[in-house]
Coordinates of C-alpha atoms in Angstrom, one line a residue:
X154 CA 0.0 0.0 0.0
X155 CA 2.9 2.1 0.5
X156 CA 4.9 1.8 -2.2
X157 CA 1.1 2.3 -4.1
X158 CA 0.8 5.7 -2.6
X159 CA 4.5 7.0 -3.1
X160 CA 3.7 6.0 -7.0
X161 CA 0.1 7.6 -7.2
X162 CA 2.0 10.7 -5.4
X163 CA 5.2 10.8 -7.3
X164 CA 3.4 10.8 -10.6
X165 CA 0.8 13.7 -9.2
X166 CA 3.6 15.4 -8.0
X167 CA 6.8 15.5 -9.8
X168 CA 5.8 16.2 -13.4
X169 CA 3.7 19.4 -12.2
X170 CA 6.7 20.8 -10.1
X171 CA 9.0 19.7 -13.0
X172 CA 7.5 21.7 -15.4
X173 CA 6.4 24.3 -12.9
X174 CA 10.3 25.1 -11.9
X175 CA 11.7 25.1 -15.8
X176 CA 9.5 28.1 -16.1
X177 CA 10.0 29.3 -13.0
X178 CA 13.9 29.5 -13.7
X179 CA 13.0 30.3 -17.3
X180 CA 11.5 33.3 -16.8
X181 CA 13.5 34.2 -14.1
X182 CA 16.8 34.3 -16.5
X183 CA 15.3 35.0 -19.7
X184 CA 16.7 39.1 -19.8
X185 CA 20.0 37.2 -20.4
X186 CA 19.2 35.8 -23.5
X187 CA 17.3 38.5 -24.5
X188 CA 20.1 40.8 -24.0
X189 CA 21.7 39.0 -26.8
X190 CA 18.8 40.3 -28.9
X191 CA 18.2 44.1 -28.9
X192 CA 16.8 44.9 -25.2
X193 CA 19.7 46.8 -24.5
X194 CA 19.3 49.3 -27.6
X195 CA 15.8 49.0 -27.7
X196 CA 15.3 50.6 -24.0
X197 CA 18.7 52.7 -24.1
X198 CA 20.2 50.7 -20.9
X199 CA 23.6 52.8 -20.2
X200 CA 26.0 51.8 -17.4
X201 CA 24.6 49.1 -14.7
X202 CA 21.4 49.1 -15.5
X203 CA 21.1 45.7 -17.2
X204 CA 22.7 44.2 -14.1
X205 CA 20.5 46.1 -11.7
X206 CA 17.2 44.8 -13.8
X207 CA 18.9 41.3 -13.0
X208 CA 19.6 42.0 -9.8
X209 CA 16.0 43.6 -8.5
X210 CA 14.3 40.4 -9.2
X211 CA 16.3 39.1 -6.3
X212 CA 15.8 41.6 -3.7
X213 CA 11.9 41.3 -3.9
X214 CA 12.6 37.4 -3.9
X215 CA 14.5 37.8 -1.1
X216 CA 12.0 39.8 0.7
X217 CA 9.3 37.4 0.1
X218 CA 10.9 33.9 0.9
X219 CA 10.3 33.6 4.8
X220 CA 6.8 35.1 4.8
X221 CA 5.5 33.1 1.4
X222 CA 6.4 29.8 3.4
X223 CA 5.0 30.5 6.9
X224 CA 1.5 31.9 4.6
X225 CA 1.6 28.3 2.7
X226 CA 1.9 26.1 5.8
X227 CA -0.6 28.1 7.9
X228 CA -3.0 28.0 4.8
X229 CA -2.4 24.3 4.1
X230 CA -3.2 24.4 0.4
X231 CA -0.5 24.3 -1.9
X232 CA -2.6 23.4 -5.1
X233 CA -4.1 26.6 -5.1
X234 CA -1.1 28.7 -3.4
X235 CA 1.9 27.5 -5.9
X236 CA 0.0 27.5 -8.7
X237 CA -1.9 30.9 -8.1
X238 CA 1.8 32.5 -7.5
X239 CA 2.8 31.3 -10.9
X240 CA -0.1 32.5 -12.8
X241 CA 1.0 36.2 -11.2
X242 CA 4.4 36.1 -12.1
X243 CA 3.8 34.5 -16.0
X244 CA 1.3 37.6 -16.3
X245 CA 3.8 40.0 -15.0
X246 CA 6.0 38.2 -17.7
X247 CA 4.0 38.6 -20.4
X248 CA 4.0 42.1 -19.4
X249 CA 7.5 42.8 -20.0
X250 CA 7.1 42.2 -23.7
X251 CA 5.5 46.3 -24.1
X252 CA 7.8 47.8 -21.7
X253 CA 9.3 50.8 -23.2
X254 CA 11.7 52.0 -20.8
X255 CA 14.4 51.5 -17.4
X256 CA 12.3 52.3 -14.9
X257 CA 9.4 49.9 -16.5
X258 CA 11.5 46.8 -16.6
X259 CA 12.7 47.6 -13.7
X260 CA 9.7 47.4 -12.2
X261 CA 8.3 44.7 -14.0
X262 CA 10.9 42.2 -12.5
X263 CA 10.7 44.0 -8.8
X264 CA 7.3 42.4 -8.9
X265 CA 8.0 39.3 -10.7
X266 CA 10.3 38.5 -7.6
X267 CA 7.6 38.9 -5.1
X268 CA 5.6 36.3 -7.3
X269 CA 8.4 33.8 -7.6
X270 CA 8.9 33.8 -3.8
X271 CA 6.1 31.4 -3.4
X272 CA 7.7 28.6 -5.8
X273 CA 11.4 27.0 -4.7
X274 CA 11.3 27.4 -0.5
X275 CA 7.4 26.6 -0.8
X276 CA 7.9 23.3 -3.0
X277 CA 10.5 22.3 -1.1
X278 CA 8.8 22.6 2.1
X279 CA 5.6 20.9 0.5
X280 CA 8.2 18.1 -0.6
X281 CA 9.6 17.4 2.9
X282 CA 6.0 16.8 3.9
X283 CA 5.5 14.1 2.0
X284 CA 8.5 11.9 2.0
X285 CA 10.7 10.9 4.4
X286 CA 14.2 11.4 5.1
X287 CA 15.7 8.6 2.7
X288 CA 13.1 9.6 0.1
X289 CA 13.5 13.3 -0.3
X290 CA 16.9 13.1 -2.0
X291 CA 16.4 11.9 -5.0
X292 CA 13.0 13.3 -5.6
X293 CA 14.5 16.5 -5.0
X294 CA 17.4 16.2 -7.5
X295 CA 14.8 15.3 -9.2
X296 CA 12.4 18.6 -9.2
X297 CA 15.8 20.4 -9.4
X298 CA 16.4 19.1 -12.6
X299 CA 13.7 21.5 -13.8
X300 CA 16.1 24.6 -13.5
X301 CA 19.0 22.9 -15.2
X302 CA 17.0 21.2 -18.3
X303 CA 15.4 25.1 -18.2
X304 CA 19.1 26.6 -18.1
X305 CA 19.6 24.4 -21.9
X306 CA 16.4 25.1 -22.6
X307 CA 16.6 28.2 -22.4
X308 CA 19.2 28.8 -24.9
X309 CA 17.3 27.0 -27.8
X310 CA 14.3 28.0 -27.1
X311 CA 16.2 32.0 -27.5
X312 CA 18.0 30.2 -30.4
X313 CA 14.7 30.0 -32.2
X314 CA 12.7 33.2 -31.1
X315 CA 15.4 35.4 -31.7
X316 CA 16.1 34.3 -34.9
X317 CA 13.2 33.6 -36.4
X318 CA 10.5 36.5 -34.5
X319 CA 12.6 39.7 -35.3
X320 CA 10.1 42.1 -36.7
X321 CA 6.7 40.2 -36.4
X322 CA 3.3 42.0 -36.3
X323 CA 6.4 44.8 -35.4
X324 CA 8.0 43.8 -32.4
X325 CA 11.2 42.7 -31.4
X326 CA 12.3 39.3 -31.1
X327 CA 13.0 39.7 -27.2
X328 CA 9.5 41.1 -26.5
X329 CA 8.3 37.9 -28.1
X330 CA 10.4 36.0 -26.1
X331 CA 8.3 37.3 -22.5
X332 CA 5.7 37.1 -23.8
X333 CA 5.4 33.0 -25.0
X334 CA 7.4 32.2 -22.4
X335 CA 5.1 34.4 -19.9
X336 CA 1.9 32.8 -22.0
X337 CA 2.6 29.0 -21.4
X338 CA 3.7 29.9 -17.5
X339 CA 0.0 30.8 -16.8
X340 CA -1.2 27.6 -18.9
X341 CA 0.7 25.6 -16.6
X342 CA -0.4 26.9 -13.4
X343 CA -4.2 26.3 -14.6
X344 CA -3.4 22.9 -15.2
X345 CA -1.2 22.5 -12.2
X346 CA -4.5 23.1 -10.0
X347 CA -6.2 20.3 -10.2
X348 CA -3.8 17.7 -10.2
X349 CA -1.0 18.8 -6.8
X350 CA -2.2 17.2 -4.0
X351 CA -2.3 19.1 -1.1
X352 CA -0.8 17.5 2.4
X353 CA -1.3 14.3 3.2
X354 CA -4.0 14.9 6.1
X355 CA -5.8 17.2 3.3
X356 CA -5.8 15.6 -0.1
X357 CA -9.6 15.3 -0.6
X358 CA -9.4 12.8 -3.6
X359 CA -6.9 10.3 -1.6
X360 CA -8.7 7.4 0.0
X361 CA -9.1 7.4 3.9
X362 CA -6.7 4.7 4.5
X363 CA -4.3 6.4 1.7
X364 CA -4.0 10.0 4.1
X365 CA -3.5 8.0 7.2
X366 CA -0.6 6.5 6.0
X367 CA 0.4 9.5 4.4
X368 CA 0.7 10.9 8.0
X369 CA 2.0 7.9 9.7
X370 CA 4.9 8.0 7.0
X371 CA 5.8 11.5 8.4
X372 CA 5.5 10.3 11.9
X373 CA 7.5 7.3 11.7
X374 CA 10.3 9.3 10.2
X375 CA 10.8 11.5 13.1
X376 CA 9.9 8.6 16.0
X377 CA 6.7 10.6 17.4
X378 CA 3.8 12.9 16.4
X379 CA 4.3 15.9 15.4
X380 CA 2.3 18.8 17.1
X381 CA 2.4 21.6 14.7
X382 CA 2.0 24.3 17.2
X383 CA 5.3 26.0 17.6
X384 CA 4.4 26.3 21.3
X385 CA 7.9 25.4 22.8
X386 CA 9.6 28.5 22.6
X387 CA 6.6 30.4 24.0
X388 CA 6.3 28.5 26.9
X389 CA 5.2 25.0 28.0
X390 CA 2.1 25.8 29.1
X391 CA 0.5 28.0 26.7
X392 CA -0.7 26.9 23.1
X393 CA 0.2 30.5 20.4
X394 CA -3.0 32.9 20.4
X395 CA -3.0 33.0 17.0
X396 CA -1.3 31.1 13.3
X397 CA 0.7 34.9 13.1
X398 CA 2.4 33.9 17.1
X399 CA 3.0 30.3 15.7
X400 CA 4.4 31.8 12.9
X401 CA 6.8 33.7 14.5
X402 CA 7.7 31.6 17.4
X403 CA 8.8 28.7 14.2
X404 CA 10.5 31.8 12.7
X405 CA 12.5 32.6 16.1
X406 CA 13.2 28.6 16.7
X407 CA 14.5 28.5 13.3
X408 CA 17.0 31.5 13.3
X409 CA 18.5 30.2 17.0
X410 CA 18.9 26.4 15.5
X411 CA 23.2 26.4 15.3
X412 CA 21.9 23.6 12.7
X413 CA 20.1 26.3 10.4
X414 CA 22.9 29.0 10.4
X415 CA 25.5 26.5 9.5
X416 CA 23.3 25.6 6.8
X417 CA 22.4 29.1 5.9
X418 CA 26.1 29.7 5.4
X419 CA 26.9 26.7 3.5
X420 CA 24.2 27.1 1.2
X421 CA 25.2 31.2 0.9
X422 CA 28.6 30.4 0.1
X423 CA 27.7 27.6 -2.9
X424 CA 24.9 30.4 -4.2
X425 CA 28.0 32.7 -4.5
X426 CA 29.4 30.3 -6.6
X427 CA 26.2 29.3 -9.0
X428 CA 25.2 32.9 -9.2
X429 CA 27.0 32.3 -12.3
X430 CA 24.3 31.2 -13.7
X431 CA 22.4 34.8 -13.9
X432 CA 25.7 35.8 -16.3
X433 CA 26.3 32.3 -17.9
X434 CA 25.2 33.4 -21.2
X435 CA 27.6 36.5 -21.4
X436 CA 30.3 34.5 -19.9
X437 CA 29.5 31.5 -23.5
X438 CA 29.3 34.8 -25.2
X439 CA 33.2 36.2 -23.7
X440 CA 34.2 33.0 -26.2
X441 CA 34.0 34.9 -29.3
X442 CA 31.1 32.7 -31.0
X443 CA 27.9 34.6 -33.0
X444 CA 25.0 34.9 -31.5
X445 CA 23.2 31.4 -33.1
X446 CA 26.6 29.1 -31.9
X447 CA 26.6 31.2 -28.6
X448 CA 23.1 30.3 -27.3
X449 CA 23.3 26.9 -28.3
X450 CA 26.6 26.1 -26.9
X451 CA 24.8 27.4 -24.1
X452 CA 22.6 24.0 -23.7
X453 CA 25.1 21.5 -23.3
X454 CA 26.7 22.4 -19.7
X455 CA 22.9 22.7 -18.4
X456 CA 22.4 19.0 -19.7
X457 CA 25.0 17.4 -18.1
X458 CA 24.9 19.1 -14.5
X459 CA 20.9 17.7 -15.2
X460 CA 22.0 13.8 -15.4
X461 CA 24.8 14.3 -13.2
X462 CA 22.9 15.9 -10.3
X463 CA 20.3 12.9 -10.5
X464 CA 22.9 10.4 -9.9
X465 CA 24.5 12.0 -7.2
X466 CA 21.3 12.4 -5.9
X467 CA 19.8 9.2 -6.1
X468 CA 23.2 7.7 -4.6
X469 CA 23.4 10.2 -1.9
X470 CA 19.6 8.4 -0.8
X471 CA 21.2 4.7 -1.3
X472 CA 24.1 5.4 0.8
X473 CA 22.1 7.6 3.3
X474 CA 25.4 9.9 3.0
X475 CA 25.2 13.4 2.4
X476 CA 28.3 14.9 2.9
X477 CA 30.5 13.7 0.8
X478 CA 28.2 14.1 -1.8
X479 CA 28.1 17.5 -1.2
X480 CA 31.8 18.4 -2.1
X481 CA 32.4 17.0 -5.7
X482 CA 30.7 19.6 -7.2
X483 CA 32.3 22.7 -5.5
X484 CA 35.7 20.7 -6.5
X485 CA 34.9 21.1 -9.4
X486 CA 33.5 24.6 -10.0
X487 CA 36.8 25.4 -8.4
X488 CA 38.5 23.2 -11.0
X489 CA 36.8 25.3 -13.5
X490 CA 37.0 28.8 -12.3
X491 CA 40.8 28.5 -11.9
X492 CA 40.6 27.2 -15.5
X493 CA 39.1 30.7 -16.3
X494 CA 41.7 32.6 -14.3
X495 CA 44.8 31.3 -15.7
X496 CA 44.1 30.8 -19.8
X497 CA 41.1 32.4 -22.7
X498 CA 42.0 29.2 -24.5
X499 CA 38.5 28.8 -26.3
X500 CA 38.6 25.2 -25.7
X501 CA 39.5 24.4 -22.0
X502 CA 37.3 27.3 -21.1
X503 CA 34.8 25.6 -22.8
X504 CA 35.5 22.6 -20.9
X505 CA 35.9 25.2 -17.5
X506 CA 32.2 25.9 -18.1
X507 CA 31.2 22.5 -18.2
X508 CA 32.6 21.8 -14.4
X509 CA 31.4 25.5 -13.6
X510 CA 27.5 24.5 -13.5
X511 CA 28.4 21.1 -11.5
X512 CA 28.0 23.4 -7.9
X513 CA 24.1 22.8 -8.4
X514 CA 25.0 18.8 -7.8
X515 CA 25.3 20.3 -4.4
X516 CA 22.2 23.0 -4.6
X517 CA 19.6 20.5 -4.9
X518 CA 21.4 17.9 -2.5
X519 CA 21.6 20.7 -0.3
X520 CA 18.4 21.6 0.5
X521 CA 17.1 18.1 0.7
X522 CA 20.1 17.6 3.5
X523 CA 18.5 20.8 5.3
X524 CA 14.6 19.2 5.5
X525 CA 15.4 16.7 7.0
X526 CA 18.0 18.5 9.5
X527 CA 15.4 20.5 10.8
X528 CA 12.2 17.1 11.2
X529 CA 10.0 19.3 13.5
X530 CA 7.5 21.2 14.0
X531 CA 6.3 21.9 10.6
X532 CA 6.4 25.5 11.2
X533 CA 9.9 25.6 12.1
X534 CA 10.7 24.0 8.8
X535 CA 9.0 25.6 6.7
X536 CA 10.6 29.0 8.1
X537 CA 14.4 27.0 7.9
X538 CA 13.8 26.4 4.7
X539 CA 12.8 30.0 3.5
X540 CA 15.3 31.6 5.8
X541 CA 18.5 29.4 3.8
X542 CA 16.7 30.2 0.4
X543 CA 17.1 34.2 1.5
X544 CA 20.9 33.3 1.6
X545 CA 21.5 31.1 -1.2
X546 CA 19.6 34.1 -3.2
X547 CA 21.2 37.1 -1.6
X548 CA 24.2 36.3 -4.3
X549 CA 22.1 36.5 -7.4
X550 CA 22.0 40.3 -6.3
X551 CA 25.4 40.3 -6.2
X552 CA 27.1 38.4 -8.9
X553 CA 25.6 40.0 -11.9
X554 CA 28.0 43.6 -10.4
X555 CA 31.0 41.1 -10.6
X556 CA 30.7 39.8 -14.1
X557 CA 30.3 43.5 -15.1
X558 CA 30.4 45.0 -18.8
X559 CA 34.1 45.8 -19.7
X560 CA 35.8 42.9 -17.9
X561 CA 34.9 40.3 -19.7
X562 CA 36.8 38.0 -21.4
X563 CA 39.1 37.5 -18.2
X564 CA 36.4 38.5 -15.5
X565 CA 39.1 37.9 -13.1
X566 CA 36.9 39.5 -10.2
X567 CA 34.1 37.2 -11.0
X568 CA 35.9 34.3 -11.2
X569 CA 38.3 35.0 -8.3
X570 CA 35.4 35.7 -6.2
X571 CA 33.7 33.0 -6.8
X572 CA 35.8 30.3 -6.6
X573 CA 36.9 31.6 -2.6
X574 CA 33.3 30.7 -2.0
X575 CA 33.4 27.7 -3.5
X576 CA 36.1 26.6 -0.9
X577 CA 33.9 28.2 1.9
X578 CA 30.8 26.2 0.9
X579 CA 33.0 22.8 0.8
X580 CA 34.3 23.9 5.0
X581 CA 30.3 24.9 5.6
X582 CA 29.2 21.3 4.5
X583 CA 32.1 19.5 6.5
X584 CA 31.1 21.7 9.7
X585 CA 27.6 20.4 9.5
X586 CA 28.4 16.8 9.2
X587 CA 30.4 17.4 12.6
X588 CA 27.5 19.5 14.4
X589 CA 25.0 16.1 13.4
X590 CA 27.6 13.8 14.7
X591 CA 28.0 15.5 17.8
X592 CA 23.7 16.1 18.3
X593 CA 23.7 12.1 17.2
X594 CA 26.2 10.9 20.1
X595 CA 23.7 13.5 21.9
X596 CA 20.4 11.3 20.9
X597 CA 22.4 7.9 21.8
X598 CA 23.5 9.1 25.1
X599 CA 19.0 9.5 25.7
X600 CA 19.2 13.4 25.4
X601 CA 16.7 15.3 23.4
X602 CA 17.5 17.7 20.5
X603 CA 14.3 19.3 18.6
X604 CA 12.0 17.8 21.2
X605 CA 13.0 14.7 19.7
X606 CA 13.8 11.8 22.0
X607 CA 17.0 9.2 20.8
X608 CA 14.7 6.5 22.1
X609 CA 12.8 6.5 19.4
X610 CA 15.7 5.6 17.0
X611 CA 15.4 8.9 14.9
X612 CA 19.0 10.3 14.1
X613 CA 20.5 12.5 11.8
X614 CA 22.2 11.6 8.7
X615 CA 25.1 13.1 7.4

């Protein structure tokens, strides 16, 4: 019956968020590409203001992140909250297409952030709710694949609007661009509706028997019932007055865990290091190729951190090891990045790029290590999990000002930058592994960490 249930959901699941995070990440990044069509002359953009409509998206996102996910879990609906999210930020996409000026686009992609908010920290959250701690993994790589099959995508999908839209019914290729991509976003989200489930106590069109096991999955997992009440750090007498108390008192447990600032510091450090990906297009471009080889050469990098992120992934869940899995990919990005720094050889920078996109092996991995590093309450989860997404997207403001216009082909501040963090992500992920022994040793000894007793088997993995 089990294995029945993680089918029916996995199929009700997975292709939706699949589908739902290519666009997401699609429209997220798709000013890159269409700076390679005429955005820049068409709205007279002087100085930094191409990077600062990059980077505006971010600060909004930012903003967003913690109270998007303590909204979802108090409302309890995710079919209706993701989606409606993504129908907001595909119209505000669509939008983009008639802007005229700086100030517009600018804007347009402040409020496009806000929308977006909703999607990666709420999905994952919504994820960690419905499979357990050996489970999550792989499923995750999986949904993560989204962005990376997006990131090649992408580039064809530019490929073939920019060279084949310039002029129609008079507008420039890059407006079309927004606006089909903005157009089958909202399709999606209609059809998304219907089919998410919501959390297991909640799904109305699973069986009785089907939800109870749904929630005794989650239990099991953990070693007791979770009480979703955030009333610990209040006191242990008095239930919250209210879903905005218990919001803030998961907020509050979430920012003291030591667990969730090594976390948030990890994950900052290896978003330093993929922020590359809001410039990867004008890094493919510093290679010398037209336009046509430059946004197809594009794809090929994307595909490969896609099959290699699933198996590290899916291996990570066999072994029940996480840390180790971790590092390999910042090795490499480092490999890469020192590549970049040392030779403008067209061909090993090529080859640089292809180890630069393997940090997001670790992105993914990441925040499937951090769910189940933080098992309870609910609320205090779903806060972790939009507090690291605020730092791994704090960078994406950033790193756009370090690939700036003028210092490419070298971009030795880009590159020297980010590989330090790459280094700095690889110590975060070793510190965690010894702050989950050390709470482990804790739970065998028959103390208590997250109100969770080692009696009841439950321990960390790392």
């Amino acid at each position: 019956m089990e294995r029945k249930l993680k089918l029916r959901i996995d199929m009700s699941i997975l292709p939706i968020v699949i589908a739902m995070y290519m666009l997401n990440y699609l429209d997220r990044n798709n000013i890159a590409a269409a700076k390679l069509g005429s955005l820049i002359e068409d709205l007279n953009l002087t100085g930094t203001q191409y990077s600062s409509c990059v980077s505006i998206l971010f600060v909004s996102y930012t903003l967003m992140q913690i109270p998007s996910n303590l909204i979802l879990e108090k409302v309890g609906h995710p079919s209706i909250y993701l989606p409606a999210a993504m129908t907001i930020w595909g119209l505000l996409s669509m939008l983009t297409a008639i802007v005229t000026g700086y100030r517009e686009l600018l804007w347009i992609r402040f409020l496009i952030g806000f929308a977006e908010a909703a999607f990666y920290p709420g999905t994952v959250f919504y994820m960690s709710c419905w499979y357990t701690k050996y489970e999550i993994a792989k499923r995750s790589a999986i949904f993560v694949c989204g962005s990376w099959i997006s990131g090649a995508f992408s580039g064809l999908v530019a490929y073939g609007v920019l060279e084949n839209l310039d002029g129609t019914l008079g507008l420039s290729a890059w407006r079309w661009l927004f606006l089909i991509e903005g157009t089958i976003t909202v399709a999606v989200a209609l059809i998304a509706m219907p089919i998410l489930p919501n959390l297991p106590a909640t799904t109305r069109w699973l069986s009785k028997e089907e939800r109870l096991l749904g929630v005794l999955r989650m239990i099991e997992d953990v070693g007791q019932q979770d009480e979703d009440s955030a009333a610990a750090p209040l006191s242990s007498t008095r239930k919250p007055s209210s879903k905005f108390e218990s919001a803030m008192a998961g907020f509050m447990m979430a920012v003291k865990d030591p667990k969730v600032l090594i976390i948030l510091q990890m994950m900052f450090s290896l978003a330093m290091t993929g922020g590359i990906n809001t410039v990867f297009p004008t890094i493919v471009d510093s290679l010398g190729f037209s336009r046509p080889k430059t946004l197809l050469l594009t794809a090929p990098p994307w595909i490969l951190c896609s099959i290699t992120s699933v198996i590290n992934s899916f291996h990570s869940d066999k072994t029940g090891e996480r840390c180790m899995h971790m590092l390999w990919g910042p090795c490499l990005a480092l490999l890469g990045f020192l590549i970049c720094v040392v030779t403008t050889s067209t061909f090993l920078r090529y080859i640089a790029m292809l180890f630069l996109l393997q940090i997001y092996n670790s992105w993914s991995l990441g925040f499937a290590w951090m769910a189940t590093t933080v098992p309870r309450p609910p609320i205090k989860r779903a806060a972790a999990v939009a507090f690291v997404n605020i730092g791994g997207n704090i960078p994406n403001i950033i790193v756009p000002f370090l690939f700036y216009q003028g210092s490419e082909p070298k971009f030795y501040l880009g590159f020297g930058v980010c590989a330090l963090f790459a280094i700095l992500g690889m110590l975060g992920a070793l510190a965690l592994r010894a702050q989950l022994r050390r709470l482990n040793v804790k739970l065998e000894r028959g103390g208590k960490v997250d109100g969770l007793d080692g009696s009841t088997g439950f321990r960390f993995i790392y």
